Short mmCIF file of C-alpha atoms in Angstrom, two decimals:
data_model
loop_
_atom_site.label_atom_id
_atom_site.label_comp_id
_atom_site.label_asym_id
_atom_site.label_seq_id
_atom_site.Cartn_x
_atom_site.Cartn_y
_atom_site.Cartn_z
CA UNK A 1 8.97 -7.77 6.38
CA UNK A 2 7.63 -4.41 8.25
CA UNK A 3 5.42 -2.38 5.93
CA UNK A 4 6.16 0.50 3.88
CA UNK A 5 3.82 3.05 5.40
CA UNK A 6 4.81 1.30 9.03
CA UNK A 7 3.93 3.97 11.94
CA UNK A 8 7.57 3.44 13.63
CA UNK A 9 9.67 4.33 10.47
CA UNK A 10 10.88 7.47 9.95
CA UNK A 11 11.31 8.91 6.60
CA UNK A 12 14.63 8.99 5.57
CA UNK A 13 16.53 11.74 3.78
CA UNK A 14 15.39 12.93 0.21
CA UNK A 15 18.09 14.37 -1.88
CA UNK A 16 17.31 15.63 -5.52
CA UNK A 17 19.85 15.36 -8.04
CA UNK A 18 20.63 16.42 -11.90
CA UNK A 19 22.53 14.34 -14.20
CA UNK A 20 23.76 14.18 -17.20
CA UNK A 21 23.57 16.96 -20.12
CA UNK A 22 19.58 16.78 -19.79
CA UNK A 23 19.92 17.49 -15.86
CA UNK A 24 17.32 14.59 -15.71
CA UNK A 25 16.31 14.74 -12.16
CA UNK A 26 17.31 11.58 -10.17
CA UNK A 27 15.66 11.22 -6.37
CA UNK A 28 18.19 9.89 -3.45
CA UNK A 29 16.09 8.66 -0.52
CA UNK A 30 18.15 7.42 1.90
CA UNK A 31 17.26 5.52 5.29
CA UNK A 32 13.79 4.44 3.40
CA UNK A 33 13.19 1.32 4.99
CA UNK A 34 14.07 -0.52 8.00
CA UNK A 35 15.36 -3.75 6.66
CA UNK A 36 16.61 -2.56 3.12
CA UNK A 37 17.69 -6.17 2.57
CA UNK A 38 14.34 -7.52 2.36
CA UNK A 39 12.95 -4.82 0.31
CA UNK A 40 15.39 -5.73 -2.08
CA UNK A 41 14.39 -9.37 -1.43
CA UNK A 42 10.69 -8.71 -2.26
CA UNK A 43 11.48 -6.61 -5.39
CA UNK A 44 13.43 -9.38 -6.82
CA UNK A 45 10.55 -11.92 -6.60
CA UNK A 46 9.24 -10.93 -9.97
CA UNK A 47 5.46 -11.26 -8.91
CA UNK A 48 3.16 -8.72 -10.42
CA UNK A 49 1.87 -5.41 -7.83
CA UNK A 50 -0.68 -2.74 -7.78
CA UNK A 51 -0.10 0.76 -7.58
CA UNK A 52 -2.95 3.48 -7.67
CA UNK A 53 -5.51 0.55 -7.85
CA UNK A 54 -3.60 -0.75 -11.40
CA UNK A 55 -2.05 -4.17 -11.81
CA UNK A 56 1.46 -3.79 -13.24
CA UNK A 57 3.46 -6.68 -14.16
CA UNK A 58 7.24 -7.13 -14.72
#
């Protein structure tokens, strides 16, 4: 699977959103990833990952 911060993919397009009664703000990021399929993939794994140098577990 191609990396996240991968050189030759271009950022897709952001869209910002407000739903619901609270106007929470929901992000739309389209075109993200080359291979959406096996982003998904990986994020259904289950195994733990580190963000900002924390371990986070699902």
């Amino acid at each position: 699977m191609p990396g996240l911060a991968e050189a030759s993919a271009p950022m897709g397009a952001i869209r910002l959103h407000y739903v619901g009664q609270s106007r929470t703000p929901l992000l739309v990021v389209d075109d993200f990833h080359p291979d959406p399929d096996a982003l998904v993939d990986e994020a259904c794994q289950g195994q733990p990952f580190q963000t900002g140098g924390t371990l986070v577990s699902r």
